[in-house]
């Protein structure tokens, strides 16, 4: 039986482009009473040939709650010459900072963006500045502020992430340089000096080409006495049973170099589609309160199959994840990242319908779930393996039409959450072999239980699912491409029975 390939509706509560293509998110900031967010946008995206290129630029959206966003269009355009008439290429990933102290000389509270431009394969860093709260930008006359160190070889030299290091009173940049993260320092955002490099492969940890670094501080267990540094990167986990995703290390930063607690990284999300992640503090809070948690958002896609997905709308391609609140908590003896959707999403969903104290078996009818349907919704459920329960897996089938569906659930024997989408619908028949293998692979994340009970929070939009386990101790994020009209939701076991303590469903 073949899947049906009708147009996929636009997601209801995720950021998507107005048309054409989007990829990497750029770190948001709060200024002028609103959140400013940019993402890479390719208005020349070719739906018939996604590999045709076209180049990216920065698209601007704003929000008061980080859930509903207002579009303002492209603010840093691609393929424009420098003030000196030099063409440096398109506009790629970087980061923007609010220069409160006017260190760059563009004025107090000027927004300064440092980003990669690439022309003819040559990656260099350029500076753009805004004096109207990030609504328009002017290219700096001295671009590129960081020329490529070896123009003939054209090495990887991209994705600058800039922060202010108050302890050393200087700007710090983390830059992706192949298998290395380079660190640079500056007093004025224009002139940068190399400080050090972090190369996990030198210690036997091969994560492929590193991209989109992020450097920040968080308080472990929300204790300021246990404040620690985090270095995150977009990486390839192929040597560790993973696909691409966001890896991170906790450790120490001394103003010039980063030293991890453990050279083996942890991962922010065990799913296949959480990449190019950026994080940011809530600068509305007093300085001392900004380290208990922060926010994060990722690009929901994967370069192993991004050019082969069924972008059936013919209008837009790409979306970002939910905005999450992230924290570091001690699990065992390890500082571990946990993440949950920000509280503002609660206003997205209507009044929920619930059941409780039911039994789950291989027969979907046993769970007595309420009447449910819809393209975008949230499920909150708690399931136990009690004395007398002989089931091992709880499975939630979503976007089902009776033949095709996606399944998320929890395995009590192997103590892991899982995502299975190899028969999701449209994507099932649309890919060549290699991308299909990457897309179809079952994705899991380990979540050992302190009790016999697991809580799953499942956020489903028209073509995505994000699962958070036990208050964010694990997350799985993935794109899905269901068939048109596939809206059935079922809860079953793999074998035997389990106890359904509670189940709540709320739709957009």
Coordinates of N, CA and C in Angstrom, one line a residue, residues 60-272:
X60 N 13.8 38.3 10.2 CA 13.5 38.8 11.6 C 12.1 38.6 12.0
X61 N 11.9 38.1 13.2 CA 10.5 38.0 13.8 C 10.6 38.4 15.2
X62 N 9.5 38.9 15.8 CA 9.5 39.4 17.2 C 8.3 38.8 17.9
X63 N 8.4 38.8 19.3 CA 7.4 38.2 20.1 C 7.4 38.8 21.5
X64 N 6.3 38.8 22.1 CA 6.2 39.1 23.5 C 6.3 37.9 24.4
X65 N 6.0 36.7 23.9 CA 5.9 35.5 24.7 C 6.7 34.3 24.2
X66 N 7.4 34.5 23.1 CA 8.2 33.4 22.4 C 7.4 32.3 21.9
X67 N 6.1 32.5 21.8 CA 5.2 31.5 21.2 C 4.5 32.0 19.9
X68 N 3.9 33.2 20.0 CA 3.4 33.9 18.8 C 4.4 34.9 18.3
X69 N 4.7 34.8 17.0 CA 5.7 35.6 16.4 C 5.2 36.5 15.3
X70 N 5.7 37.7 15.2 CA 5.3 38.7 14.2 C 6.5 38.7 13.2
X71 N 6.1 38.6 11.9 CA 7.2 38.6 10.8 C 7.5 40.0 10.4
X72 N 8.8 40.3 10.2 CA 9.3 41.6 9.8 C 10.1 41.5 8.5
X73 N 10.4 40.3 8.0 CA 11.1 40.2 6.8 C 12.6 40.1 6.9
X74 N 13.3 40.1 5.8 CA 14.7 40.0 5.8 C 15.4 41.3 6.2
X75 N 16.3 41.2 7.2 CA 17.0 42.4 7.7 C 18.5 42.4 7.3
X76 N 19.1 41.3 7.0 CA 20.5 41.3 6.5 C 20.5 40.5 5.2
X77 N 20.6 41.2 4.1 CA 20.4 40.6 2.8 C 21.7 39.9 2.3
X78 N 21.5 38.9 1.5 CA 22.6 38.2 0.9 C 23.1 38.9 -0.4
X79 N 24.3 38.6 -0.7 CA 25.0 38.9 -2.0 C 25.0 40.4 -2.2
X80 N 25.1 41.2 -1.2 CA 25.3 42.7 -1.4 C 26.8 43.0 -1.2
X81 N 27.3 43.9 -1.9 CA 28.7 44.3 -1.7 C 29.0 45.0 -0.4
X82 N 30.2 44.9 0.1 CA 30.6 45.7 1.2 C 30.7 47.2 0.8
X83 N 30.8 48.1 1.8 CA 30.9 49.5 1.4 C 32.1 49.8 0.5
X84 N 33.1 48.9 0.5 CA 34.2 49.0 -0.5 C 34.0 48.3 -1.8
X85 N 32.8 47.7 -2.0 CA 32.5 47.1 -3.3 C 32.9 45.7 -3.4
X86 N 33.2 45.0 -2.3 CA 33.6 43.6 -2.3 C 32.4 42.7 -2.0
X87 N 32.3 41.6 -2.8 CA 31.2 40.7 -2.6 C 31.8 39.5 -1.8
X88 N 31.2 39.4 -0.5 CA 31.7 38.3 0.4 C 30.8 37.1 0.4
X89 N 29.7 37.2 -0.2 CA 28.8 36.0 -0.3 C 27.5 36.2 0.4
X90 N 26.9 35.0 0.7 CA 25.6 35.1 1.4 C 25.7 35.3 2.9
X91 N 24.6 35.3 3.6 CA 24.6 35.6 5.0 C 24.3 34.3 5.8
X92 N 25.2 33.9 6.6 CA 25.0 32.6 7.2 C 24.9 32.7 8.8
X93 N 25.2 31.6 9.5 CA 25.0 31.6 10.9 C 26.0 32.5 11.7
X94 N 25.5 33.1 12.7 CA 26.3 33.9 13.6 C 25.6 34.2 14.9
X95 N 25.7 35.4 15.5 CA 25.0 35.7 16.7 C 25.0 37.2 16.8
X96 N 24.0 37.7 17.5 CA 23.8 39.2 17.8 C 23.9 39.4 19.3
X97 N 24.6 40.5 19.6 CA 24.6 40.9 21.0 C 24.2 42.4 21.1
X98 N 23.7 42.7 22.3 CA 23.3 44.1 22.6 C 24.5 44.7 23.3
X99 N 25.1 45.7 22.6 CA 26.3 46.3 23.1 C 26.0 47.4 24.1
X100 N 25.6 47.1 25.3 CA 25.1 48.1 26.3 C 26.2 49.1 26.6
X101 N 27.4 48.8 26.6 CA 28.5 49.7 27.0 C 29.1 50.4 25.8
X102 N 28.6 50.2 24.6 CA 29.2 50.9 23.4 C 30.6 50.5 23.2
X103 N 31.0 49.3 23.4 CA 32.4 48.9 23.2 C 32.8 49.0 21.7
X104 N 31.8 48.8 20.8 CA 32.1 48.9 19.4 C 32.1 50.2 18.8
X105 N 31.5 51.2 19.5 CA 31.4 52.6 19.0 C 30.2 52.9 18.2
X106 N 29.2 52.0 18.1 CA 28.1 52.3 17.3 C 26.9 52.9 18.1
X107 N 27.2 53.1 19.4 CA 26.2 53.6 20.3 C 25.8 52.6 21.4
X108 N 25.4 53.2 22.6 CA 24.9 52.3 23.6 C 23.7 51.6 23.2
X109 N 23.7 50.3 23.5 CA 22.6 49.4 23.1 C 22.4 49.1 21.6
X110 N 23.4 49.4 20.9 CA 23.4 49.0 19.5 C 23.4 47.5 19.4
X111 N 22.7 46.9 18.5 CA 22.8 45.5 18.2 C 23.9 45.2 17.2
X112 N 24.8 44.3 17.6 CA 26.0 44.0 16.8 C 25.9 42.5 16.4
X113 N 25.8 42.2 15.2 CA 25.7 40.9 14.7 C 27.1 40.5 14.0
X114 N 27.6 39.4 14.5 CA 28.8 38.8 13.8 C 28.4 37.5 13.2
X115 N 28.7 37.3 11.9 CA 28.1 36.2 11.2 C 29.1 35.8 10.1
X116 N 28.8 34.6 9.6 CA 29.7 34.1 8.5 C 29.1 34.5 7.2
X117 N 30.0 34.9 6.3 CA 29.6 35.1 4.9 C 30.5 34.1 4.1
X118 N 29.9 33.5 3.1 CA 30.6 32.5 2.3 C 30.5 32.9 0.8
X119 N 31.6 33.1 0.2 CA 31.6 33.3 -1.3 C 32.6 32.4 -1.9
X120 N 32.2 31.6 -2.9 CA 33.0 30.7 -3.6 C 33.7 29.7 -2.6
X121 N 33.0 29.3 -1.6 CA 33.5 28.4 -0.6 C 34.4 28.9 0.5
X122 N 34.6 30.3 0.4 CA 35.5 30.9 1.4 C 34.7 31.5 2.5
X123 N 34.9 31.0 3.8 CA 34.1 31.4 4.9 C 34.9 32.5 5.7
X124 N 34.2 33.6 6.0 CA 34.8 34.7 6.7 C 33.7 35.3 7.6
X125 N 34.2 36.1 8.6 CA 33.2 36.6 9.6 C 33.1 38.1 9.3
X126 N 31.8 38.6 9.2 CA 31.5 40.0 9.0 C 30.7 40.5 10.1
X127 N 30.7 41.8 10.3 CA 30.0 42.5 11.3 C 28.9 43.4 10.7
X128 N 27.7 43.4 11.3 CA 26.6 44.3 10.9 C 26.1 44.9 12.2
X129 N 25.6 46.1 12.1 CA 25.1 46.7 13.4 C 23.8 47.4 13.1
X130 N 23.0 47.5 14.2 CA 21.7 48.1 14.2 C 21.6 49.1 15.3
X131 N 21.0 50.3 15.0 CA 20.8 51.3 16.0 C 19.3 51.6 16.2
X132 N 18.5 50.6 15.7 CA 17.0 50.8 15.8 C 16.4 49.5 16.4
X133 N 17.1 48.9 17.4 CA 16.7 47.7 18.1 C 16.6 46.4 17.3
X134 N 17.4 46.4 16.2 CA 17.5 45.2 15.4 C 16.6 45.1 14.3
X135 N 15.9 46.2 13.9 CA 15.0 46.2 12.7 C 15.7 46.4 11.4
X136 N 16.8 47.1 11.4 CA 17.6 47.3 10.2 C 19.0 47.2 10.6
X137 N 19.9 46.8 9.7 CA 21.3 46.6 9.9 C 22.2 47.3 8.9
X138 N 23.3 47.8 9.3 CA 24.3 48.4 8.4 C 25.6 47.6 8.4
X139 N 26.1 47.3 7.2 CA 27.4 46.5 7.2 C 28.5 47.4 7.7
X140 N 29.4 46.8 8.4 CA 30.6 47.5 8.9 C 31.6 47.7 7.7
X141 N 32.2 48.9 7.7 CA 33.1 49.2 6.6 C 34.3 48.4 6.5
X142 N 34.7 47.8 7.7 CA 35.9 47.0 7.7 C 35.7 45.5 7.5
X143 N 34.5 45.1 7.0 CA 34.3 43.7 6.7 C 35.2 43.1 5.6
X144 N 35.7 41.9 5.8 CA 35.4 41.0 6.9 C 36.3 41.3 8.1
X145 N 35.7 41.2 9.3 CA 36.5 41.5 10.5 C 37.4 40.3 10.9
X146 N 37.0 39.1 10.4 CA 37.9 38.0 10.6 C 38.0 37.2 9.2
X147 N 39.0 37.6 8.5 CA 39.3 36.9 7.2 C 39.6 35.5 7.4
X148 N 39.3 34.6 6.4 CA 39.7 33.2 6.5 C 41.2 33.1 6.6
X149 N 41.7 32.3 7.6 CA 43.1 32.2 7.8 C 43.9 31.5 6.7
X150 N 43.2 30.8 5.8 CA 43.9 30.1 4.7 C 43.1 30.1 3.5
X151 N 43.0 31.3 2.7 CA 42.1 31.4 1.6 C 42.3 30.3 0.5
X152 N 43.5 29.9 0.3 CA 43.7 28.9 -0.7 C 43.1 27.5 -0.4
X153 N 43.2 27.1 0.9 CA 42.6 25.9 1.3 C 41.1 25.9 1.7
X154 N 40.6 27.1 2.0 CA 39.2 27.3 2.3 C 38.7 26.4 3.5
X155 N 39.4 26.4 4.6 CA 39.0 25.6 5.7 C 37.6 26.0 6.3
X156 N 37.0 25.1 7.1 CA 35.8 25.5 7.8 C 36.2 26.6 8.8
X157 N 35.3 27.6 8.8 CA 35.6 28.8 9.6 C 34.4 29.6 9.8
X158 N 33.5 29.1 10.7 CA 32.1 29.6 10.6 C 31.4 29.6 12.0
X159 N 30.2 30.1 11.9 CA 29.2 30.1 13.0 C 29.7 30.8 14.3
X160 N 30.1 32.0 14.2 CA 30.6 32.7 15.5 C 29.5 32.9 16.5
X161 N 29.7 32.5 17.7 CA 28.8 32.7 18.8 C 29.6 33.6 19.8
X162 N 29.0 34.8 20.1 CA 29.7 35.8 20.9 C 29.0 36.0 22.2
X163 N 29.8 36.1 23.3 CA 29.2 36.4 24.6 C 30.1 37.4 25.3
X164 N 29.6 38.1 26.3 CA 30.4 39.0 27.1 C 30.8 38.2 28.3
X165 N 32.2 38.1 28.5 CA 32.7 37.4 29.7 C 33.0 38.4 30.8
X166 N 32.1 38.6 31.7 CA 32.3 39.6 32.7 C 33.5 39.4 33.6
X167 N 33.9 38.2 33.9 CA 35.0 37.9 34.7 C 36.3 38.4 34.1
X168 N 36.4 38.4 32.8 CA 37.7 38.8 32.2 C 37.5 40.2 31.4
X169 N 36.2 40.7 31.5 CA 35.9 42.0 30.9 C 36.3 42.1 29.4
X170 N 35.8 41.1 28.7 CA 36.0 41.0 27.3 C 35.0 40.2 26.6
X171 N 34.9 40.4 25.3 CA 34.0 39.6 24.4 C 34.7 38.3 24.1
X172 N 34.0 37.2 24.1 CA 34.5 35.9 23.7 C 33.7 35.3 22.5
X173 N 34.4 34.8 21.6 CA 33.8 34.1 20.4 C 34.2 32.7 20.4
X174 N 33.2 31.8 20.2 CA 33.4 30.4 19.9 C 33.1 30.2 18.4
X175 N 34.0 29.6 17.7 CA 34.0 29.5 16.2 C 34.2 28.1 15.8
X176 N 33.3 27.6 14.9 CA 33.4 26.2 14.4 C 34.5 26.2 13.3
X177 N 35.5 25.3 13.5 CA 36.6 25.2 12.6 C 36.9 23.7 12.3
X178 N 36.0 23.0 11.6 CA 36.1 21.6 11.3 C 35.9 20.8 12.6
X179 N 36.9 20.0 13.0 CA 36.8 19.2 14.2 C 37.2 20.0 15.5
X180 N 37.3 21.3 15.4 CA 37.8 22.1 16.5 C 36.8 23.3 16.7
X181 N 36.7 23.7 18.0 CA 36.0 24.9 18.3 C 37.2 25.9 18.7
X182 N 37.3 27.0 18.0 CA 38.3 28.0 18.3 C 37.7 29.1 19.1
X183 N 38.5 29.5 20.1 CA 38.1 30.6 21.0 C 38.9 31.9 20.7
X184 N 38.2 33.0 20.6 CA 38.8 34.3 20.3 C 38.3 35.3 21.3
X185 N 39.1 36.4 21.5 CA 38.7 37.4 22.4 C 38.8 38.8 21.8
X186 N 38.0 39.7 22.3 CA 38.0 41.1 21.7 C 37.5 42.1 22.8
X187 N 38.0 43.3 22.6 CA 37.5 44.4 23.5 C 36.4 45.2 22.8
X188 N 36.3 45.1 21.5 CA 35.5 46.0 20.7 C 34.6 45.4 19.7
X189 N 34.6 44.0 19.6 CA 33.8 43.3 18.6 C 34.3 43.4 17.2
X190 N 35.3 44.2 17.0 CA 35.8 44.4 15.6 C 37.2 43.7 15.4
X191 N 38.0 43.7 16.4 CA 39.4 43.1 16.3 C 39.4 41.9 17.2
X192 N 39.8 40.8 16.7 CA 39.7 39.5 17.5 C 41.1 38.9 17.5
X193 N 41.4 38.3 18.7 CA 42.7 37.6 18.9 C 42.4 36.1 19.2
X194 N 43.2 35.2 18.7 CA 43.0 33.8 18.9 C 43.4 33.5 20.4
X195 N 42.6 32.7 21.1 CA 43.0 32.4 22.5 C 43.3 30.9 22.6
X196 N 42.5 30.0 22.1 CA 42.8 28.6 22.2 C 41.8 27.8 21.3
X197 N 42.0 26.5 21.4 CA 41.1 25.6 20.6 C 40.7 24.4 21.4
X198 N 39.5 23.9 21.2 CA 39.0 22.7 21.9 C 38.8 21.7 20.8
X199 N 39.5 20.6 20.9 CA 39.4 19.5 19.8 C 39.2 18.2 20.5
X200 N 37.9 17.8 20.6 CA 37.6 16.5 21.2 C 38.2 15.3 20.6
X201 N 38.4 15.4 19.2 CA 39.0 14.3 18.5 C 40.4 14.0 19.0
X202 N 41.1 15.0 19.5 CA 42.5 14.7 20.0 C 42.4 13.8 21.2
X203 N 41.3 13.7 21.9 CA 41.1 12.8 23.0 C 40.3 11.5 22.6
X204 N 40.2 11.3 21.3 CA 39.5 10.1 20.9 C 38.1 10.2 20.7
X205 N 37.5 11.4 20.8 CA 36.1 11.6 20.6 C 35.8 12.2 19.2
X206 N 35.4 11.4 18.3 CA 35.2 11.8 16.9 C 33.7 12.2 16.7
X207 N 33.4 13.4 16.5 CA 32.0 13.9 16.4 C 31.8 14.5 15.0
X208 N 32.8 14.2 14.0 CA 32.6 14.7 12.7 C 32.9 16.2 12.7
X209 N 32.3 16.9 11.7 CA 32.5 18.3 11.5 C 31.6 19.0 12.6
X210 N 32.2 19.9 13.4 CA 31.5 20.6 14.4 C 30.9 21.9 13.9
X211 N 29.7 22.2 14.3 CA 29.0 23.5 13.9 C 28.3 24.1 15.0
X212 N 28.0 25.4 14.8 CA 27.1 26.1 15.7 C 27.4 26.0 17.2
X213 N 28.6 26.4 17.6 CA 29.0 26.3 19.0 C 28.2 27.3 19.9
X214 N 28.2 27.0 21.2 CA 27.4 27.8 22.2 C 28.2 27.7 23.5
X215 N 28.5 28.8 24.1 CA 29.2 28.8 25.4 C 28.4 29.7 26.4
X216 N 28.1 29.1 27.6 CA 27.3 29.8 28.6 C 27.5 29.2 29.9
X217 N 26.9 29.9 30.9 CA 26.9 29.4 32.3 C 25.5 29.0 32.8
X218 N 25.5 28.0 33.7 CA 24.2 27.6 34.3 C 24.6 27.1 35.8
X219 N 23.6 27.3 36.7 CA 23.8 26.8 38.0 C 23.3 25.4 38.2
X220 N 24.1 24.5 38.5 CA 23.7 23.1 38.7 C 22.8 23.1 39.9
X221 N 21.6 22.4 39.7 CA 20.6 22.3 40.8 C 20.1 23.7 41.2
X222 N 20.3 24.7 40.4 CA 19.9 26.1 40.6 C 20.6 26.6 41.9
X223 N 21.8 26.1 42.1 CA 22.6 26.6 43.2 C 23.8 27.4 42.7
X224 N 23.8 28.7 43.0 CA 24.8 29.6 42.5 C 26.2 29.2 42.9
X225 N 26.3 28.4 44.0 CA 27.7 27.9 44.4 C 28.2 26.8 43.5
X226 N 27.3 26.3 42.6 CA 27.7 25.2 41.7 C 27.6 25.7 40.3
X227 N 27.8 27.0 40.1 CA 27.7 27.6 38.7 C 28.8 26.9 37.8
X228 N 28.5 26.5 36.6 CA 29.4 25.9 35.8 C 29.3 26.4 34.3
X229 N 30.3 26.1 33.5 CA 30.2 26.5 32.1 C 29.8 25.3 31.3
X230 N 29.1 25.6 30.2 CA 28.6 24.6 29.2 C 29.1 25.0 27.9
X231 N 29.7 24.1 27.2 CA 30.0 24.2 25.7 C 29.2 23.3 25.0
X232 N 28.4 23.8 24.1 CA 27.5 23.0 23.2 C 27.9 23.1 21.8
X233 N 27.7 22.1 21.0 CA 28.0 22.1 19.5 C 27.0 21.3 18.8
X234 N 26.8 21.6 17.6 CA 26.1 20.7 16.7 C 27.1 19.7 16.1
X235 N 26.8 18.4 16.2 CA 27.8 17.4 16.0 C 27.1 16.2 15.4
X236 N 27.9 15.2 14.9 CA 27.5 14.0 14.4 C 27.8 12.8 15.4
X237 N 26.7 12.2 15.8 CA 26.9 11.1 16.8 C 27.0 9.7 16.2
X238 N 27.4 9.6 14.9 CA 27.4 8.3 14.3 C 28.3 7.3 14.9
X239 N 29.3 7.7 15.7 CA 30.1 6.7 16.4 C 29.5 6.3 17.7
X240 N 28.4 6.9 18.1 CA 27.8 6.6 19.4 C 26.3 6.2 19.2
X241 N 26.0 5.6 18.1 CA 24.6 5.1 17.9 C 23.6 6.2 17.7
X242 N 24.0 7.4 17.2 CA 23.2 8.6 17.0 C 23.3 9.1 15.6
X243 N 22.4 10.0 15.3 CA 22.6 10.8 14.1 C 23.1 12.2 14.5
X244 N 22.9 13.2 13.7 CA 23.4 14.5 14.1 C 22.5 15.1 15.2
X245 N 23.0 16.0 16.0 CA 22.3 16.5 17.1 C 23.1 17.6 17.8
X246 N 22.7 17.9 19.1 CA 23.4 18.9 19.8 C 24.1 18.2 21.0
X247 N 25.4 18.2 21.0 CA 26.2 17.7 22.1 C 26.6 18.8 23.0
X248 N 26.9 18.4 24.3 CA 27.4 19.5 25.2 C 28.3 18.9 26.3
X249 N 29.2 19.7 26.7 CA 30.1 19.4 27.9 C 29.9 20.4 29.0
X250 N 29.9 20.0 30.2 CA 30.1 20.9 31.3 C 31.6 21.0 31.7
X251 N 32.0 22.1 32.2 CA 33.4 22.3 32.5 C 33.7 23.6 33.0
X252 N 35.0 24.0 32.8 CA 35.5 25.3 33.3 C 36.0 26.2 32.2
X253 N 35.8 27.4 32.3 CA 36.3 28.4 31.4 C 37.1 29.4 32.2
X254 N 38.4 29.7 31.7 CA 39.3 30.6 32.5 C 39.5 31.9 31.8
X255 N 38.7 32.2 30.8 CA 38.8 33.5 30.1 C 39.6 33.3 28.8
X256 N 40.2 32.1 28.6 CA 40.9 31.8 27.4 C 40.7 30.4 26.8
X257 N 40.3 29.5 27.7 CA 40.2 28.1 27.2 C 39.1 27.4 28.0
X258 N 38.6 26.3 27.4 CA 37.5 25.5 28.0 C 38.1 24.1 28.4
X259 N 37.8 23.7 29.6 CA 38.3 22.3 30.0 C 37.0 21.5 30.5
X260 N 36.7 20.4 29.8 CA 35.5 19.7 30.2 C 35.7 18.8 31.4
X261 N 34.6 18.5 32.1 CA 34.7 17.6 33.2 C 34.9 16.2 32.7
X262 N 34.3 15.9 31.5 CA 34.4 14.6 30.9 C 34.5 14.8 29.4
X263 N 35.5 14.2 28.7 CA 35.6 14.4 27.3 C 34.5 13.8 26.5
X264 N 33.8 12.8 27.0 CA 32.6 12.3 26.3 C 31.5 13.2 26.5
X265 N 30.8 13.7 25.5 CA 29.7 14.7 25.6 C 28.4 14.0 26.0
X266 N 27.5 14.8 26.5 CA 26.1 14.4 26.6 C 25.4 15.1 25.5
X267 N 24.1 14.7 25.4 CA 23.3 15.2 24.3 C 22.0 15.9 24.8
X268 N 21.7 17.0 24.2 CA 20.5 17.7 24.7 C 19.2 17.1 24.3
X269 N 19.2 16.3 23.2 CA 17.9 15.7 22.7 C 18.3 14.4 22.0
X270 N 17.6 13.3 22.2 CA 18.0 12.1 21.6 C 17.3 11.8 20.3
X271 N 16.5 12.8 19.8 CA 15.8 12.7 18.6 C 16.7 13.0 17.4
X272 N 16.1 12.8 16.2 CA 16.9 13.0 14.9 C 16.9 14.4 14.4

